[in-house]
PDB file of C-alpha atoms and ligand atoms in Angstrom:
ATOM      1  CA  UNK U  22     143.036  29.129  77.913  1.00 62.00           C
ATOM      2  CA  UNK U  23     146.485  27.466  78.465  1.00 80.00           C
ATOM      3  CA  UNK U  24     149.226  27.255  75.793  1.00 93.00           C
ATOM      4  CA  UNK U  25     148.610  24.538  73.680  1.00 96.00           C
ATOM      5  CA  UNK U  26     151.212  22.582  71.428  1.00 97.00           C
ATOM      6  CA  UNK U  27     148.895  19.528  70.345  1.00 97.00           C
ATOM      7  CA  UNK U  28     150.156  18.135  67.245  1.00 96.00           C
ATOM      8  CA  UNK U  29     153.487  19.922  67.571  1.00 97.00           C
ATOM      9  CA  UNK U  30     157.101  18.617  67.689  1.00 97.00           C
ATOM     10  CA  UNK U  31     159.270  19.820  69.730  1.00 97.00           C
ATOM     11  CA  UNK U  32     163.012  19.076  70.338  1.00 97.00           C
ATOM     12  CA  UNK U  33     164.530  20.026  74.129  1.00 96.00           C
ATOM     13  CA  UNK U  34     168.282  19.426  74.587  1.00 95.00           C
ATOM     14  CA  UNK U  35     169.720  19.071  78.065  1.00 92.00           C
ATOM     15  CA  UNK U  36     167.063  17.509  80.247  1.00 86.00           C
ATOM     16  CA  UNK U  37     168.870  14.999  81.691  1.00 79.00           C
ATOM     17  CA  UNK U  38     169.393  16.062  85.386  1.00 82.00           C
ATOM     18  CA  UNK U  39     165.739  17.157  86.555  1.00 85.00           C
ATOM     19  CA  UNK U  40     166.981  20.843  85.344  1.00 93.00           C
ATOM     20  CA  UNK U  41     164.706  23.078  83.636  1.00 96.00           C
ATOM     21  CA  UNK U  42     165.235  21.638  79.880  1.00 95.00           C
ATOM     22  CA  UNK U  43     163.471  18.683  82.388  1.00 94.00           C
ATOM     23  CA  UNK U  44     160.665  20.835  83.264  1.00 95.00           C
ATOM     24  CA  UNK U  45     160.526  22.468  79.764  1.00 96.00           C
ATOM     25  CA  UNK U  46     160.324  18.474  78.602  1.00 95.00           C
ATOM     26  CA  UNK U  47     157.210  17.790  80.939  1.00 94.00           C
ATOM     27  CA  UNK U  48     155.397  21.384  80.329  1.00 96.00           C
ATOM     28  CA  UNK U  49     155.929  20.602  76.732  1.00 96.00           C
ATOM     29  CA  UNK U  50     153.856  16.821  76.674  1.00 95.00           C
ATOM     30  CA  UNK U  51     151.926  18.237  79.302  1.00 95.00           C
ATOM     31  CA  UNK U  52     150.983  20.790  76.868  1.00 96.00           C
ATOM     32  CA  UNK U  53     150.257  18.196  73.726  1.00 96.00           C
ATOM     33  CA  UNK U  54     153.649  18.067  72.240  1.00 97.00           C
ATOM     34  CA  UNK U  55     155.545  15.086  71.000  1.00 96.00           C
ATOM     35  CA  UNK U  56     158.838  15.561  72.542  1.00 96.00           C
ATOM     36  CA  UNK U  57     162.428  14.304  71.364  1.00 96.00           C
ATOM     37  CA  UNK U  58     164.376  14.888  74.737  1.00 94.00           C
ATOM     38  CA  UNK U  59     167.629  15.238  73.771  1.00 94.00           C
ATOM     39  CA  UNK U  60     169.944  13.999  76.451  1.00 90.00           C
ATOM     40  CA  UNK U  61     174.052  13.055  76.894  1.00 91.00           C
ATOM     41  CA  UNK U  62     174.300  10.723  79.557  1.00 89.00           C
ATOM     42  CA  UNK U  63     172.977   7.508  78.474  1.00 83.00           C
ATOM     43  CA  UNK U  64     171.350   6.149  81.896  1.00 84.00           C
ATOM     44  CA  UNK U  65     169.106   9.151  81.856  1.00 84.00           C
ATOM     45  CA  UNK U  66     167.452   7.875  78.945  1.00 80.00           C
ATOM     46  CA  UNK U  67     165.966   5.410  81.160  1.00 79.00           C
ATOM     47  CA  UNK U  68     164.273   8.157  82.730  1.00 80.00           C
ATOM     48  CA  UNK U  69     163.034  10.039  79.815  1.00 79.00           C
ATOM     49  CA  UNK U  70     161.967   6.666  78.413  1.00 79.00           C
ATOM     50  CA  UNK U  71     159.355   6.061  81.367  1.00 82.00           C
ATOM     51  CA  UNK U  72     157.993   9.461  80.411  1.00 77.00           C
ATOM     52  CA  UNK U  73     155.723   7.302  78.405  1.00 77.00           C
ATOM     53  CA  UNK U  74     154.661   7.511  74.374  1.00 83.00           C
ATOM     54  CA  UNK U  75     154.945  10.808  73.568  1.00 91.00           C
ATOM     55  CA  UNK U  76     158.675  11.259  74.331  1.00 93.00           C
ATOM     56  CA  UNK U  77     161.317  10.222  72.208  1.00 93.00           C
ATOM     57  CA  UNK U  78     164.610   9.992  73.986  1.00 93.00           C
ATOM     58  CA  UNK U  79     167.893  10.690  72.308  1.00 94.00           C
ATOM     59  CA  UNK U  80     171.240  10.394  73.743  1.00 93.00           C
ATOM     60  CA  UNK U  81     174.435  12.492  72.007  1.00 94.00           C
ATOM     61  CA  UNK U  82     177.161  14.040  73.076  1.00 92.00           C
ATOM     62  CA  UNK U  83     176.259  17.729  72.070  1.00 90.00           C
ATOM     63  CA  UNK U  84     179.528  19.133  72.150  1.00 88.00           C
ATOM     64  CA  UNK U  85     181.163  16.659  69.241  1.00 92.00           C
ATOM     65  CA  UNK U  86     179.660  18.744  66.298  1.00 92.00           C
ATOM     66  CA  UNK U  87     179.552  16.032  63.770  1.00 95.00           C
ATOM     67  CA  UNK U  88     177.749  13.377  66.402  1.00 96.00           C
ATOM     68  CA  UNK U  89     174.799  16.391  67.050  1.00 95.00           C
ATOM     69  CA  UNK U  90     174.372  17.170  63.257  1.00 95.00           C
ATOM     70  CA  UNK U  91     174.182  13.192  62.682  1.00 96.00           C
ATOM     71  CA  UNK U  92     171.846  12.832  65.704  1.00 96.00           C
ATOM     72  CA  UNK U  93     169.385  16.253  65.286  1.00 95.00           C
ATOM     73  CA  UNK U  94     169.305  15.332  61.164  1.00 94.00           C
ATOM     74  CA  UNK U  95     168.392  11.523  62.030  1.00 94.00           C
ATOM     75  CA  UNK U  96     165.261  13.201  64.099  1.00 94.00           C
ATOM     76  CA  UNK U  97     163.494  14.375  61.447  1.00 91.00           C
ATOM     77  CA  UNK U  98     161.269  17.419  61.422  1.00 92.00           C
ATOM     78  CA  UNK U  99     160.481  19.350  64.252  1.00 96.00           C
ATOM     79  CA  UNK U 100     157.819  22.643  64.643  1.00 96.00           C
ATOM     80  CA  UNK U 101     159.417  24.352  68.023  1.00 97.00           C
ATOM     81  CA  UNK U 102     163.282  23.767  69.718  1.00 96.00           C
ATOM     82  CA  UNK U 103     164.863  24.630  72.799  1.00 95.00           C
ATOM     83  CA  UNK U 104     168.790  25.035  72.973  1.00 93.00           C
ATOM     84  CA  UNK U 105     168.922  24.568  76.704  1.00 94.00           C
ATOM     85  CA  UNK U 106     171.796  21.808  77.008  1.00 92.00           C
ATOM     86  CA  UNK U 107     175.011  24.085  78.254  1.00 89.00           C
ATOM     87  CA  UNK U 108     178.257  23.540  80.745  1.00 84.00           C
ATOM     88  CA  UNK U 109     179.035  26.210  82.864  1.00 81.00           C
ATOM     89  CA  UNK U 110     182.867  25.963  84.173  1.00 85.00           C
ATOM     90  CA  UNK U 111     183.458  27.816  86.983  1.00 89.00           C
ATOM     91  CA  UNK U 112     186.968  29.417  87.213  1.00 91.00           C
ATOM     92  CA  UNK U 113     188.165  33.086  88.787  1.00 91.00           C
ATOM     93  CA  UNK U 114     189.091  35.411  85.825  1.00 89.00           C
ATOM     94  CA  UNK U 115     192.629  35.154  86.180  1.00 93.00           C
ATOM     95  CA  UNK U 116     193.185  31.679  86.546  1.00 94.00           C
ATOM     96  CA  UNK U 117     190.385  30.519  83.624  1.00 92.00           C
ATOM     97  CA  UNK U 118     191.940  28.125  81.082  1.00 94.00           C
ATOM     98  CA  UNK U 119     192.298  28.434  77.536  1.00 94.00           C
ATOM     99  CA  UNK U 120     190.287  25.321  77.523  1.00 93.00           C
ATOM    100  CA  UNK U 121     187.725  26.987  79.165  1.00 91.00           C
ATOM    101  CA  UNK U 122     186.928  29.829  77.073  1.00 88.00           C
ATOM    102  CA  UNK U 123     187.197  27.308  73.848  1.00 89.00           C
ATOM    103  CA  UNK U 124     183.987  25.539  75.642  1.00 87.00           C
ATOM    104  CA  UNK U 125     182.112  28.374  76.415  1.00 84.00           C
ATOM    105  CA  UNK U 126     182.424  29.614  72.698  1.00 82.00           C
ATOM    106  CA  UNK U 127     181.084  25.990  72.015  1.00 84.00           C
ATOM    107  CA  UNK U 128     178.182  25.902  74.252  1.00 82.00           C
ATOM    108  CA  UNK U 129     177.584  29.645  73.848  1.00 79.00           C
ATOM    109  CA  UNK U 130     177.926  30.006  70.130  1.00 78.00           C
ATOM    110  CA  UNK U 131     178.722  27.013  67.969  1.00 83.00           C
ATOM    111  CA  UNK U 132     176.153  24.486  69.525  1.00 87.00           C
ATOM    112  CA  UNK U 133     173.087  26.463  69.582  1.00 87.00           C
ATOM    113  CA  UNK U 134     173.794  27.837  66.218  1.00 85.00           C
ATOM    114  CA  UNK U 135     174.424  24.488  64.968  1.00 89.00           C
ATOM    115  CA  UNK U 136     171.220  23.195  65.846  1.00 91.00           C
ATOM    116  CA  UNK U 137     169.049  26.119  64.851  1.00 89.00           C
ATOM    117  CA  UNK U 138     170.671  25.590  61.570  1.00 88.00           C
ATOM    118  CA  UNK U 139     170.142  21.453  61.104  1.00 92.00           C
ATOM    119  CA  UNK U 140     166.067  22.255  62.509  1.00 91.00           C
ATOM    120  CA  UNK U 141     165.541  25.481  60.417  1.00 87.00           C
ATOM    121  CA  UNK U 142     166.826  23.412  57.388  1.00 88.00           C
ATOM    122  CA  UNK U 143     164.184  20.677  58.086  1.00 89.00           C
ATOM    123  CA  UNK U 144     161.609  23.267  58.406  1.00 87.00           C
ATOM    124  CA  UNK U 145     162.591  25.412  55.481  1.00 84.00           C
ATOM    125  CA  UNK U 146     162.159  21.924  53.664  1.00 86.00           C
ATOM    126  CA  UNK U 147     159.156  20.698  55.295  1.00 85.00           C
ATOM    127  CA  UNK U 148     157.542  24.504  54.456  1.00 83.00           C
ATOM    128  CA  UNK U 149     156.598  25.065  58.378  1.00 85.00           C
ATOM    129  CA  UNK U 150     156.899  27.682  60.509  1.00 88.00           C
ATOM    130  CA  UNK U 151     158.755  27.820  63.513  1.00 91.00           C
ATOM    131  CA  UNK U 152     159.942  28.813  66.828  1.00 93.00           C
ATOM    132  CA  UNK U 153     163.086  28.397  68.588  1.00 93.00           C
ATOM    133  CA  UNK U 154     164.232  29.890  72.003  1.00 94.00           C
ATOM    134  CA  UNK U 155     168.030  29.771  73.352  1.00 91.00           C
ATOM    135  CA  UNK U 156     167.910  29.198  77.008  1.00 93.00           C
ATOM    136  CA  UNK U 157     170.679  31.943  77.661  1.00 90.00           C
ATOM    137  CA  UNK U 158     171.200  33.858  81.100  1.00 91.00           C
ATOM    138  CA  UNK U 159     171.237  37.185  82.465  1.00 90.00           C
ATOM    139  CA  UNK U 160     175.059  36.420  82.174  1.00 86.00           C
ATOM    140  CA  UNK U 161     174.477  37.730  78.823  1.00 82.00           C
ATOM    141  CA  UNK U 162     174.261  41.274  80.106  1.00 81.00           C
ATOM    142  CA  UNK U 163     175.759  41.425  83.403  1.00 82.00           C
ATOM    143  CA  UNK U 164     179.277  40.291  84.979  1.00 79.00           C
ATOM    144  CA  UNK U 165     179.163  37.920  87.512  1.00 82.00           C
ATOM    145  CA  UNK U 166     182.048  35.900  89.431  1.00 78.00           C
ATOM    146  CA  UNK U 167     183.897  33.012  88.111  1.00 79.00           C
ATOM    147  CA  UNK U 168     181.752  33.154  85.166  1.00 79.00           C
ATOM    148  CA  UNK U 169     184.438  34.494  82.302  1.00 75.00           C
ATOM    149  CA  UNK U 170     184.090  31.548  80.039  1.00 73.00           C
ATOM    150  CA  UNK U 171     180.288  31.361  80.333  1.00 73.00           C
ATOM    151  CA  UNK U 172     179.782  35.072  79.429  1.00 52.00           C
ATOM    152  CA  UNK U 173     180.388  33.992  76.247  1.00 44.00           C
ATOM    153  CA  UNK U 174     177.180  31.887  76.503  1.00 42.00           C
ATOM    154  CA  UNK U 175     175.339  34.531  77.494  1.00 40.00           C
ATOM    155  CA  UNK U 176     176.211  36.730  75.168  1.00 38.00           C
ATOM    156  CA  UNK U 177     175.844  34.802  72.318  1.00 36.00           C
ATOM    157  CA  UNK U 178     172.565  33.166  73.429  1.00 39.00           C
ATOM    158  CA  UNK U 179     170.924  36.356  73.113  1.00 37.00           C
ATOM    159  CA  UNK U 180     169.306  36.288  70.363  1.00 41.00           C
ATOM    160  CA  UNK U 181     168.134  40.045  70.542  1.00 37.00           C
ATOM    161  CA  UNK U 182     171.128  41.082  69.420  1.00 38.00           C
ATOM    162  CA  UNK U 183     173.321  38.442  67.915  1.00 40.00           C
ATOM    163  CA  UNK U 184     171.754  34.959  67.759  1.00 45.00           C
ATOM    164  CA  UNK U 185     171.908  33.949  63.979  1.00 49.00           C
ATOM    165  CA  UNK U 186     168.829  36.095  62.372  1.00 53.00           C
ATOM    166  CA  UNK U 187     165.998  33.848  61.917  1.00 52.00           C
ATOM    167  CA  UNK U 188     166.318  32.346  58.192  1.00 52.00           C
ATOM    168  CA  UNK U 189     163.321  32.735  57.027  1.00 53.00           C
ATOM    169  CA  UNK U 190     160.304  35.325  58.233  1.00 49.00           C
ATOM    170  CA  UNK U 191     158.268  32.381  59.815  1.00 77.00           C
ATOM    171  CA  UNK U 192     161.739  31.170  62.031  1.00 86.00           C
ATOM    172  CA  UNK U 193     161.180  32.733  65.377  1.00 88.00           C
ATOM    173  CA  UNK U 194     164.284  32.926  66.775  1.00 89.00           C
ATOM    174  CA  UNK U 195     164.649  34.154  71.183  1.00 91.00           C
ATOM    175  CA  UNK U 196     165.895  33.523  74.058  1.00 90.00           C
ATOM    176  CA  UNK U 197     165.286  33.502  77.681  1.00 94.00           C
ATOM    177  CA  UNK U 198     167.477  35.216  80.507  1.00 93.00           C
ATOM    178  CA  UNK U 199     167.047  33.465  83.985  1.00 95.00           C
ATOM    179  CA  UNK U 200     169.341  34.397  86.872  1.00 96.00           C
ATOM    180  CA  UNK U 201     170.113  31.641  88.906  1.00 96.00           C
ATOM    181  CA  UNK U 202     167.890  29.011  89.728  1.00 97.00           C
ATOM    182  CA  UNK U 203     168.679  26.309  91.608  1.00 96.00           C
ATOM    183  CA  UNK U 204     168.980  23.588  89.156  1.00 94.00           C
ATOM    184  CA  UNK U 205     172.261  21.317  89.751  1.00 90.00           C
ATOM    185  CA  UNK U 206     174.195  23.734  87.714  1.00 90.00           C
ATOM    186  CA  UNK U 207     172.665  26.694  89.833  1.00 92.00           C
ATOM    187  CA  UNK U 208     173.475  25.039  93.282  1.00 92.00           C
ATOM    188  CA  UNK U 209     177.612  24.975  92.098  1.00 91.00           C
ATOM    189  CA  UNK U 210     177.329  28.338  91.111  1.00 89.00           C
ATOM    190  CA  UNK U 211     175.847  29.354  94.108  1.00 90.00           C
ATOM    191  CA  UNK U 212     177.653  27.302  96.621  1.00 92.00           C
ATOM    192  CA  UNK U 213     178.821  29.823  98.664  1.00 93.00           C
ATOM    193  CA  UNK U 214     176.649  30.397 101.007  1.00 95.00           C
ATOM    194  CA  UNK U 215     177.658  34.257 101.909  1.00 96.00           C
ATOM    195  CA  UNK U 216     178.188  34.706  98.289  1.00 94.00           C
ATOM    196  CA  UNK U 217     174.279  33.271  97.247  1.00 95.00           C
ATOM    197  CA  UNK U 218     172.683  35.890 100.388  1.00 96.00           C
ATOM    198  CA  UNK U 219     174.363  38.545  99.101  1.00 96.00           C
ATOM    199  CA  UNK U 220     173.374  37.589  95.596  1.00 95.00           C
ATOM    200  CA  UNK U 221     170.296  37.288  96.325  1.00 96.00           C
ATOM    201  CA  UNK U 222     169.874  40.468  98.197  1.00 96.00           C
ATOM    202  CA  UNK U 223     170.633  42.429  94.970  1.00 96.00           C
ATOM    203  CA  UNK U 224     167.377  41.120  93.407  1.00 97.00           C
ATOM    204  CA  UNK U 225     164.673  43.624  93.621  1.00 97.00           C
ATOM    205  CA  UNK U 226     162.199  40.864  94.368  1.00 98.00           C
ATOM    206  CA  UNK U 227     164.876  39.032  96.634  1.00 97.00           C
ATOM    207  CA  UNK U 228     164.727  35.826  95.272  1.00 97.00           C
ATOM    208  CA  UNK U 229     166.122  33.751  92.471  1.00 97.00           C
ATOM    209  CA  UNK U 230     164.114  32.466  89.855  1.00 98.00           C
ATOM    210  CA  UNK U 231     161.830  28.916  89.638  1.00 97.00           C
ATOM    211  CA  UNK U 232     162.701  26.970  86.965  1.00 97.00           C
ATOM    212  CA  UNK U 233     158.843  27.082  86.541  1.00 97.00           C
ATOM    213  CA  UNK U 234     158.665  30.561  86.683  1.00 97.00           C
ATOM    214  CA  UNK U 235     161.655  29.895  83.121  1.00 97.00           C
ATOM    215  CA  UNK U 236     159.579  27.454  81.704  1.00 98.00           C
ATOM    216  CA  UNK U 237     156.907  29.438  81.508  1.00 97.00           C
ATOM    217  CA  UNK U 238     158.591  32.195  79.407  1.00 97.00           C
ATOM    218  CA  UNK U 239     159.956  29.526  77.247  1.00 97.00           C
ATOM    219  CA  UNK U 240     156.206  28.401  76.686  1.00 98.00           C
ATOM    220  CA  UNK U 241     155.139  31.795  75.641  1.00 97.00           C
ATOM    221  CA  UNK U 242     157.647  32.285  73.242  1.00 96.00           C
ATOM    222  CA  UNK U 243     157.848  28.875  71.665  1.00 97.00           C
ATOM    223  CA  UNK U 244     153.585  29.597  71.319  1.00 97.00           C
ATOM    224  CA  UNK U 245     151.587  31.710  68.904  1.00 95.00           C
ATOM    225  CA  UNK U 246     150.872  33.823  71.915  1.00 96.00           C
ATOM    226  CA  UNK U 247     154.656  35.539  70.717  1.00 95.00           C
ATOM    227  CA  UNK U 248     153.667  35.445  67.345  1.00 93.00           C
ATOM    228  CA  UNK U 249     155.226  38.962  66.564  1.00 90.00           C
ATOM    229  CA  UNK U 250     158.523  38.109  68.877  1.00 90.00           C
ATOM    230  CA  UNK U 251     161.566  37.409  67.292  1.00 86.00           C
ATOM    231  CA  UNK U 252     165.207  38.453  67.879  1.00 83.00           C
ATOM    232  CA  UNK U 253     164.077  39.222  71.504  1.00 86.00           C
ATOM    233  CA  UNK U 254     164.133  37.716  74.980  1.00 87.00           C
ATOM    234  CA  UNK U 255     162.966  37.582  78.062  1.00 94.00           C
ATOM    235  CA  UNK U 256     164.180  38.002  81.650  1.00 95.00           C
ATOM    236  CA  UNK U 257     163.687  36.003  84.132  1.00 97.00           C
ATOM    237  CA  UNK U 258     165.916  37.569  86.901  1.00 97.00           C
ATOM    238  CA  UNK U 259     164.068  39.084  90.040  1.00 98.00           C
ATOM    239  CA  UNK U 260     164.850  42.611  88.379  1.00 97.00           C
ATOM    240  CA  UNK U 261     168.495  41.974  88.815  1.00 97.00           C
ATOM    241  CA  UNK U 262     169.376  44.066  85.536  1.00 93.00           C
ATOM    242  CA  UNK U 263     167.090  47.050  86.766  1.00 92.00           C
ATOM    243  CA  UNK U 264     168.587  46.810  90.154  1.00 89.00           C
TER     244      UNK U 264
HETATM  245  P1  NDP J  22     171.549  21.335  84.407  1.00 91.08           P
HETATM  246  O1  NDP J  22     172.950  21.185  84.871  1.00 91.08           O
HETATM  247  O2  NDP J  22     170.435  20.881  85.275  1.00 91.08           O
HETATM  248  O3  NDP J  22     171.370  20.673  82.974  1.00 91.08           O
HETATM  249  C1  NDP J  22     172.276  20.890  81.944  1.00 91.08           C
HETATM  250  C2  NDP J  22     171.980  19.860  80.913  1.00 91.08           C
HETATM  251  O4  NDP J  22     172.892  20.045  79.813  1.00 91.08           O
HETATM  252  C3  NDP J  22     172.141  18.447  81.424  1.00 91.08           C
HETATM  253  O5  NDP J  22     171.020  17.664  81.097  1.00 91.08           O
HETATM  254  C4  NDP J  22     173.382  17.972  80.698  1.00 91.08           C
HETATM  255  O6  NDP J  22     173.320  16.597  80.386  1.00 91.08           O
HETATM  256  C5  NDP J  22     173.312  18.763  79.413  1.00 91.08           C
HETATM  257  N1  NDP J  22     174.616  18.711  78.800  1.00 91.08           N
HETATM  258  C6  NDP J  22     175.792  19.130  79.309  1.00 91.08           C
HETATM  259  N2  NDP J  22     176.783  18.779  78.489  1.00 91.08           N
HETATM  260  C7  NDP J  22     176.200  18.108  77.452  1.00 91.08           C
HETATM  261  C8  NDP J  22     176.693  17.487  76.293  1.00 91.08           C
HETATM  262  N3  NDP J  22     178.000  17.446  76.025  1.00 91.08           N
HETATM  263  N4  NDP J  22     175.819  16.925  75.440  1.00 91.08           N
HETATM  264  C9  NDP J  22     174.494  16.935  75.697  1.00 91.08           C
HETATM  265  N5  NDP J  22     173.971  17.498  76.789  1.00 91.08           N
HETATM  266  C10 NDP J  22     174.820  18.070  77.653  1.00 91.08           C
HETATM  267  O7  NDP J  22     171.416  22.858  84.042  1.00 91.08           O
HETATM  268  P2  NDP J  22     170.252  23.926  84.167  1.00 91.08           P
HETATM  269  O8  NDP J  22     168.920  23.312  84.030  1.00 91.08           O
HETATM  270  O9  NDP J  22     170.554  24.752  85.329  1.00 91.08           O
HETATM  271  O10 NDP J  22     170.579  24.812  82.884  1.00 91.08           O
HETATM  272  C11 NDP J  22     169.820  24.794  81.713  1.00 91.08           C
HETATM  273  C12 NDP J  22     170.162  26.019  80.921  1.00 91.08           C
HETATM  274  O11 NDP J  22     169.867  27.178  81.695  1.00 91.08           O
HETATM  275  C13 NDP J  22     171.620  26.129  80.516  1.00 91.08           C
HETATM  276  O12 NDP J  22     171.704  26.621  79.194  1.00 91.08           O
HETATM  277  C14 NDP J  22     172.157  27.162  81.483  1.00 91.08           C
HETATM  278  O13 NDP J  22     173.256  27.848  80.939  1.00 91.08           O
HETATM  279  C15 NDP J  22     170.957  28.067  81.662  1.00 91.08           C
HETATM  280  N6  NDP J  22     170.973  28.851  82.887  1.00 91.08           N
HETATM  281  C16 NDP J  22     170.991  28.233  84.107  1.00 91.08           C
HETATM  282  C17 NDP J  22     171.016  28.996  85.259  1.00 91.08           C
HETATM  283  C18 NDP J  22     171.055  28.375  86.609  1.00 91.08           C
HETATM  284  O14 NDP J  22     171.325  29.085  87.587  1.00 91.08           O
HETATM  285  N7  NDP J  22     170.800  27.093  86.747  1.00 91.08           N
HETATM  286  C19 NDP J  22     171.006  30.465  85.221  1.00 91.08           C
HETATM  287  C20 NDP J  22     170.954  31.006  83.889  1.00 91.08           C
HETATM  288  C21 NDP J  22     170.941  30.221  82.782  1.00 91.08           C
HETATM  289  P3  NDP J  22     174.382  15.596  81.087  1.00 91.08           P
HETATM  290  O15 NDP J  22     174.294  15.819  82.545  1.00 91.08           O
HETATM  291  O16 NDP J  22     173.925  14.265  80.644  1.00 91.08           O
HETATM  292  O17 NDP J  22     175.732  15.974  80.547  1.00 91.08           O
END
């Protein structure tokens, strides 16, 4: 039987740009799940909005701290969230800017853990259990170029070994581990086109990963299905780490 989330809440960030917190968004209601879609840019709402009743657009700059804990406390409670929302700033090693590695703590470490900790509160008071999965990278674990200031992302976002432990025994707490997929974020990072073959080659299965082929982990691990996962993750990168 398929993965069902009927009578669920669920709380995606970053779907705005047709990425895979997008797809997550529409497996999600797809699935049964109310939705809050929580997006920055303001003209996507319009989008999310003609997702029809079951989604509840909200739009909030995620990387002003105070506006997210206003905005994520204002939602109310929520049974299953998805830190997907993230920058990636692309800069060579030696030339990445202080500013840079100041956001990627942000997005890698302080955002995330910020809204684990404003939804785990609501649960913890609410007295349901819960699931939450980081959508990290296989940055977390390998070194790839340009990428200095989103390493710290990655290895953050991996819950296995240093996401904040889940608060309470029924917090789930994981992450998934996609190499690139060809979102808009994956197309900048693979613009090269030498640089993406090559890439690519290095993949056991020779191919980057579907945002589908994300979403689905994400699924599973939000679900009972994963009921005795926590502090884990899964990869979803063509065997890259094995390679
Ligand atoms: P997209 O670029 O498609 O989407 C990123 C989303 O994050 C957008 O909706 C964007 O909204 C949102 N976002 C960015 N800044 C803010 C902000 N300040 N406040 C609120 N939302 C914000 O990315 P992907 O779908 O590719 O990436 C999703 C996740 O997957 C990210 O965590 C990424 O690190 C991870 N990942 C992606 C890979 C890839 O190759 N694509 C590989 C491995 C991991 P807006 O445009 O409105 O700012």
């Amino acid at each position: 039987t398929l993965l069902n989330f009927s009578g669920l809440r669920a709380l995606v960030t970053g779907q705005g740009k047709m990425g895979i917190g997008w797809d997550t968004m529409k497996a999600l209601h797809a699935s049964g799940a109310r939705v809050v879609a929580v997006s920055h840019t303001s003209a996507d709402l319009v989008s999310l909005s003609k997702e029809g009743p079951g989604v509840e657009p909200v739009s909030v700059d995620l990387g002003d701290w105070e506006a997210m804990e206003q905005a994520l406390c204002d939602v109310g409670p929520v049974d299953v969230l998805v830190n997907n929302a993230a920058m990636a700033l692309l800069q060579p090693f030696l030339e990445t800017t202080k500013e840079a590695f100041d956001t990627g703590v942000r997005w890698g470490q302080g955002a995330p853990s910020l809204g684990l900790q404003i939804v785990a509160r609501g649960m913890i008071s609410h007295g349901v259990p819960g699931s939450s999965v980081n959508v990290s990278s296989m940055a977390a674990h390998v070194t790839l170029p340009n990428l200095a200031a989103y390493i710290c992302e990655g290895g953050v976002c991996a819950p296995a070994e240093t996401a904040p432990p889940a608060p309470r025994p029924q917090i789930r707490v994981n992450s998934v581990n996609p190499t690139v997929v060809l979102t808009a974020m994956g197309q900048e990072a693979s613009s090269d086109p030498q640089f993406a073959r090559k890439l690519k080659e290095r993949h056991p299965l020779r191919q980057f990963a579907k945002a589908e082929d994300v979403v689905n982990s994400i699924l599973f691990l939000l679900s009972d299905r994963s009921a005795s996962t926590s502090g884990s993750g899964i990869f979803v990168d063509a065997g890259y780490l094995a390679s």
